[in-house]
Backbone as numpy.savetxt, mean C-alpha at the origin, in Angstrom:
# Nx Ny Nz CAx CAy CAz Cx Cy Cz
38.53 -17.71 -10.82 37.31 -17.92 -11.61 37.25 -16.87 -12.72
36.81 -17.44 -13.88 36.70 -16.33 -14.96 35.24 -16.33 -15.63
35.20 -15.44 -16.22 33.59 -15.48 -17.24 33.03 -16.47 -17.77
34.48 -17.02 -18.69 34.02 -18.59 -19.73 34.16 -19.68 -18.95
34.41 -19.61 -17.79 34.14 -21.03 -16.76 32.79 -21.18 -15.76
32.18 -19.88 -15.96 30.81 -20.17 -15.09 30.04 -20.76 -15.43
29.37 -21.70 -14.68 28.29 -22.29 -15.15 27.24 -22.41 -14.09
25.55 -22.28 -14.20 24.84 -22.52 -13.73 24.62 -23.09 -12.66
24.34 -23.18 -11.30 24.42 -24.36 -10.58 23.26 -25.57 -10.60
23.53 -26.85 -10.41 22.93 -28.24 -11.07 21.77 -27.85 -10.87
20.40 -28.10 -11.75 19.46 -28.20 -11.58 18.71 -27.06 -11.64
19.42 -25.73 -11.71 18.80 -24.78 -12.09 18.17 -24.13 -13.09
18.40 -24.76 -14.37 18.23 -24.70 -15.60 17.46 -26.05 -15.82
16.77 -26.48 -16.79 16.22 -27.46 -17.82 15.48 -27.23 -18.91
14.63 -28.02 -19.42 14.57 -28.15 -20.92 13.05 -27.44 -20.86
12.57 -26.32 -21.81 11.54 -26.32 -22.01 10.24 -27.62 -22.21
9.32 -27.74 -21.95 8.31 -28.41 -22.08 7.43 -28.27 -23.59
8.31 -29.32 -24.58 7.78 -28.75 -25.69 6.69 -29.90 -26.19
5.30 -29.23 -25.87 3.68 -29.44 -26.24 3.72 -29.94 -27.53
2.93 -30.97 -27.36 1.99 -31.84 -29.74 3.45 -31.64 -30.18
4.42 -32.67 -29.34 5.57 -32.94 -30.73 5.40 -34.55 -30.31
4.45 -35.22 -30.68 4.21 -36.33 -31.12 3.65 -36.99 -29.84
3.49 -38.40 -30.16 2.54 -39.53 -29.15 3.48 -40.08 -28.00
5.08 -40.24 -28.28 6.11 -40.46 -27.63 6.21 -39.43 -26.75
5.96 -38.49 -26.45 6.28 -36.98 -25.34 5.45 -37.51 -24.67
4.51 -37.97 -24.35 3.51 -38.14 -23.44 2.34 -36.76 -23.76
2.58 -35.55 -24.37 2.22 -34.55 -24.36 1.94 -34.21 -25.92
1.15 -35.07 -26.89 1.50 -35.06 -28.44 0.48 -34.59 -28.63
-0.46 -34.86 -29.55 -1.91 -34.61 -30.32 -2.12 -32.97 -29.65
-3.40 -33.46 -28.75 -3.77 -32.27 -27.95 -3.55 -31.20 -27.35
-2.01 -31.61 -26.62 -0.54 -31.03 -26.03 -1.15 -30.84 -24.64
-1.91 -31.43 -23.82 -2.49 -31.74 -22.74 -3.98 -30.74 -22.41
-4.82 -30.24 -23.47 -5.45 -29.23 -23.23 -6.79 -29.74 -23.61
-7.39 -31.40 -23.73 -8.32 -31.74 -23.94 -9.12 -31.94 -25.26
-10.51 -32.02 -25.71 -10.31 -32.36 -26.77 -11.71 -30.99 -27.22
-12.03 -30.11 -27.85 -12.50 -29.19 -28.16 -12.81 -28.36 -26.77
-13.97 -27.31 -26.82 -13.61 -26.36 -26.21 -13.17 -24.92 -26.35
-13.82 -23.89 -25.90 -12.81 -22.49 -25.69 -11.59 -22.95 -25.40
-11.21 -23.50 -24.05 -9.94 -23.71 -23.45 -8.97 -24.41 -24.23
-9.67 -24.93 -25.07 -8.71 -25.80 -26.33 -7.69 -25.27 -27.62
-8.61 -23.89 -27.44 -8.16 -23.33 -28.80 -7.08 -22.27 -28.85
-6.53 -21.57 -30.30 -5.51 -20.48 -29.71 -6.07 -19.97 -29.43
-5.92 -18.73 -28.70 -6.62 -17.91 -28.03 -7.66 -17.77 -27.38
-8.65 -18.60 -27.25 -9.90 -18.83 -26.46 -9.46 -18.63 -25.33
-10.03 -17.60 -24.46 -10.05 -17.46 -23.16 -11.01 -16.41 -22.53
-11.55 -16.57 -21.88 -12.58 -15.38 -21.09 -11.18 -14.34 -20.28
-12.23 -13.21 -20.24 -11.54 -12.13 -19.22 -11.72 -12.43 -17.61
-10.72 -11.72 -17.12 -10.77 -12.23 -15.58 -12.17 -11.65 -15.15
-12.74 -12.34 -14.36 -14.58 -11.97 -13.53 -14.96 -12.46 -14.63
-15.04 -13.12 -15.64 -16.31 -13.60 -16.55 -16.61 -14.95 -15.95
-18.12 -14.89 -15.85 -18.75 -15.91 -15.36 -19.71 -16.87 -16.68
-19.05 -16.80 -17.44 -20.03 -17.50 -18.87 -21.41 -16.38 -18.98
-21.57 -15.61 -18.79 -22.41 -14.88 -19.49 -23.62 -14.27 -18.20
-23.32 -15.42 -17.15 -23.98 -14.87 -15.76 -23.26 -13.63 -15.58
-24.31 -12.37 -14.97 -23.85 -11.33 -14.49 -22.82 -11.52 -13.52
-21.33 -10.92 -13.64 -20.39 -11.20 -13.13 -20.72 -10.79 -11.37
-19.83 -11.36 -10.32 -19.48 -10.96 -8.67 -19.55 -9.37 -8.85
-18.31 -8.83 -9.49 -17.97 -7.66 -9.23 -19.08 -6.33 -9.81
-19.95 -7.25 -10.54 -21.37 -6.03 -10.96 -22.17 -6.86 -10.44
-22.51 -7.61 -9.91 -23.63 -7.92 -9.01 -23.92 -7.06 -7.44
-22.64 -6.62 -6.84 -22.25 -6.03 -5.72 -22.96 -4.66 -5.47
-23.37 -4.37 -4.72 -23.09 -2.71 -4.63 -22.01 -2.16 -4.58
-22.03 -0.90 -5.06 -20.32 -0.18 -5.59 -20.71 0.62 -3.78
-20.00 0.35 -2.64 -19.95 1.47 -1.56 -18.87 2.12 -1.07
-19.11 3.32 -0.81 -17.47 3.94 -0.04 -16.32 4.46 -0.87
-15.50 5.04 0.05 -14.66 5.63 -1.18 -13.53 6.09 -0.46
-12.38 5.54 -0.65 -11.22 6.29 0.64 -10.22 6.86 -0.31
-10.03 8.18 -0.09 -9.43 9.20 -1.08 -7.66 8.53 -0.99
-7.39 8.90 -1.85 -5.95 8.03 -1.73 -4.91 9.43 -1.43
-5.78 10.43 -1.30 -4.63 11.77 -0.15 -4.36 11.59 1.38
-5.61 10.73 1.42 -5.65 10.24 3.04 -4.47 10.10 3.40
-3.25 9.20 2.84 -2.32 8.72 3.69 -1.01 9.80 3.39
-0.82 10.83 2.91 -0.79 12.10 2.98 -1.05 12.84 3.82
-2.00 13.23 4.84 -2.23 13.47 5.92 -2.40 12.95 7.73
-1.82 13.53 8.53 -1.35 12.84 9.49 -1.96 13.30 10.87
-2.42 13.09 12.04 -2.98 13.71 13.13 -1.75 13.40 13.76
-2.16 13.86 15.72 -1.05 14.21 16.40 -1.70 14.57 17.47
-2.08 13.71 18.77 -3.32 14.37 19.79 -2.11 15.12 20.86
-2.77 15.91 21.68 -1.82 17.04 22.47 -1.32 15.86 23.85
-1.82 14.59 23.73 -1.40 13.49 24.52 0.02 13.29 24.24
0.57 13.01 23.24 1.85 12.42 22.16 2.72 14.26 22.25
2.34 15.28 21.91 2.76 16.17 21.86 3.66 16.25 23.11
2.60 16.29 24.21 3.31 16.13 25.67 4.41 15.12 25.87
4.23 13.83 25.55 5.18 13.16 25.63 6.30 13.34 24.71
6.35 13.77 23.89 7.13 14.23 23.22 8.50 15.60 23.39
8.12 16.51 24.54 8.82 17.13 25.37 9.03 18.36 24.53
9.41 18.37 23.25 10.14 19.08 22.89 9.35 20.52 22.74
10.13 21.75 22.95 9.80 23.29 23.02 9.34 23.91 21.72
10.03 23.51 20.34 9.50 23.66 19.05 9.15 22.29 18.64
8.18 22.18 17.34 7.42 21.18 17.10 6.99 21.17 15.57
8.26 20.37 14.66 7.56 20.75 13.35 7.52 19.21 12.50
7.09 19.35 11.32 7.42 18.33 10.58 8.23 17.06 10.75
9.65 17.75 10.80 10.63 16.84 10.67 10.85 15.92 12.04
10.59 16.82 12.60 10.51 16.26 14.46 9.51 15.26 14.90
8.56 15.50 13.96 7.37 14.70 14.18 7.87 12.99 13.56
8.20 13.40 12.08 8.74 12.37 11.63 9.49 11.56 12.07
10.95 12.30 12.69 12.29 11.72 13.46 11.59 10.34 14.74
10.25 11.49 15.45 9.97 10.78 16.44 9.42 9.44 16.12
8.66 9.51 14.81 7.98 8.63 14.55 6.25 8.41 14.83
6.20 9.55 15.17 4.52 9.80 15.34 3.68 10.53 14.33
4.33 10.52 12.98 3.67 10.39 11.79 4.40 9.56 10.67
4.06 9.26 10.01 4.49 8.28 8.49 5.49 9.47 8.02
6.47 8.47 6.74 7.63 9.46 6.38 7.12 10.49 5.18
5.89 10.03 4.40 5.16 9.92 3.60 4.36 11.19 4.12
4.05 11.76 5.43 3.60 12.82 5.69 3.60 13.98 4.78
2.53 15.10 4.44 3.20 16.06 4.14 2.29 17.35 5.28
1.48 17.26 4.86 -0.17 17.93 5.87 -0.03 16.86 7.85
-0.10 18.07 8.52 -0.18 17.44 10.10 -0.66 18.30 10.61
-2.01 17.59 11.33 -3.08 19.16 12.43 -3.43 17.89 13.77
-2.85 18.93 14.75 -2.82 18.78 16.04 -4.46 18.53 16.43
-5.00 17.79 17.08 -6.34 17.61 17.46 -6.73 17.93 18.95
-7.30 17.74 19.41 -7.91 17.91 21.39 -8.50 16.49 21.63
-7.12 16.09 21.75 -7.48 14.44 22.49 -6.23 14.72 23.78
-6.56 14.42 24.85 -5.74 14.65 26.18 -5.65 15.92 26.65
-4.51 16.15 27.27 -4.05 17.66 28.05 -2.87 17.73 27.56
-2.11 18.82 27.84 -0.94 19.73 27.65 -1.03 21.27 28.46
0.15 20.39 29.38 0.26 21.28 30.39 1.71 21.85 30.08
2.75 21.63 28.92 4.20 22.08 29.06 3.71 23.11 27.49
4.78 24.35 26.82 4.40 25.33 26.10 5.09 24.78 24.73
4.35 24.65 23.56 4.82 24.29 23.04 4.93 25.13 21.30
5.54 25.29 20.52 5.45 26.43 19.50 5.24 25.63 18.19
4.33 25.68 17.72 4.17 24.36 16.41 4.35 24.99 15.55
5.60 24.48 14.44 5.88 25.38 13.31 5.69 24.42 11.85
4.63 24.98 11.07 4.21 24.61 9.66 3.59 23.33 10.36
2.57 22.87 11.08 1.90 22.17 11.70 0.10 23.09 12.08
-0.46 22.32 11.54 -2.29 22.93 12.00 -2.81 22.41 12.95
-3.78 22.70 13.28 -4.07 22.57 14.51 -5.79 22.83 14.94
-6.19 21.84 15.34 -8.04 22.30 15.53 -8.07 23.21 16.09
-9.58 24.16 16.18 -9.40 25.33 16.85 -9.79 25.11 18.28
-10.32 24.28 18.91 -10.31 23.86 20.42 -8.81 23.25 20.79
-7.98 22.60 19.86 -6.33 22.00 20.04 -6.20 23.63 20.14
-6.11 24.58 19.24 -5.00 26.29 19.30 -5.51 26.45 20.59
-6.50 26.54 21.30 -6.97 27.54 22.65 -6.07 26.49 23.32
-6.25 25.17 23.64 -5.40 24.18 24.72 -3.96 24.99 24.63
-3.44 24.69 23.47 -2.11 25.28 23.71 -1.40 26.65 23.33
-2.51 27.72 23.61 -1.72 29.34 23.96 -2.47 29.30 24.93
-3.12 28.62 26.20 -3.48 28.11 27.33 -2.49 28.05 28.15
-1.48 26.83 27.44 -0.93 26.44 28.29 0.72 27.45 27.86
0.84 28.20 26.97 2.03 28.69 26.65 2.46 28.89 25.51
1.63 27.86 24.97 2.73 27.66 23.64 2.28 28.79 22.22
2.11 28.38 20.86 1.74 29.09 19.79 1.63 28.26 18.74
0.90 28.40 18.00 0.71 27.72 16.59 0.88 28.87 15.13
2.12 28.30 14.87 2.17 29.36 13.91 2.33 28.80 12.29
């Protein structure tokens, strides 16, 4: 096979749809767009949400709430998952590997949801201050 022998495969290609080239196209005068009108003309068109002059959906609404888009930037980690997790040091990357934060992580603080009874040393990882007492409790350190 060479360059100047390729061709398209059947049916993948066809003819533009060319609009008002006469009464024979089926598509002549008007070019299928009716007979006056905004919608008729060049350029006539409203912006997206315009409702003809009724106060649009999106300002009729109340504006509520607000979810910071750092959110998914930051990651929790209850001392439940920690435990199961086994391991003696406890950082970032480990967290990631395991899969008990997003890869997208950058910020991770340990919370006081469950127990932890094995010692565990959390490195560049935060930690609530009722999570730090659980675990130099049980052994470990948050550093």
């Amino acid at each position: 096979m060479q360059l100047n022998g390729m061709k398209p495969s059947e049916g993948s290609k066809h003819a533009k749809r060319r609009v008002g080239r006469g009464i024979g196209s089926g598509i002549g005068k008007t070019a299928g767009r009716g007979h006056k009108g905004q919608k008729s003309r060049a350029g006539g068109y409203h912006k997206v949400g315009f409702e003809g002059g009724q106060m649009p959906m999106q300002r009729r609404l109340p504006k509520r709430g607000f979810k910071s888009h750092l959110l998914k930037f930051n990651a929790e980690v209850t001392l439940t998952s920690l435990e199961q997790l086994g391991l003696a040091e406890v950082d970032l990357l480990a967290l990631k590997t395991a899969g008990l934060v997003g890869q997208i992580a950058k910020n991770v603080k340990v919370i006081n949801t469950g127990e932890l009874t094995i010692a565990v040393k959390l490195n560049g990882i935060g930690a609530t201050a009722s999570a730090k007492t659980i675990i130099e409790a049980a052994g470990g350190s948050v550093a």
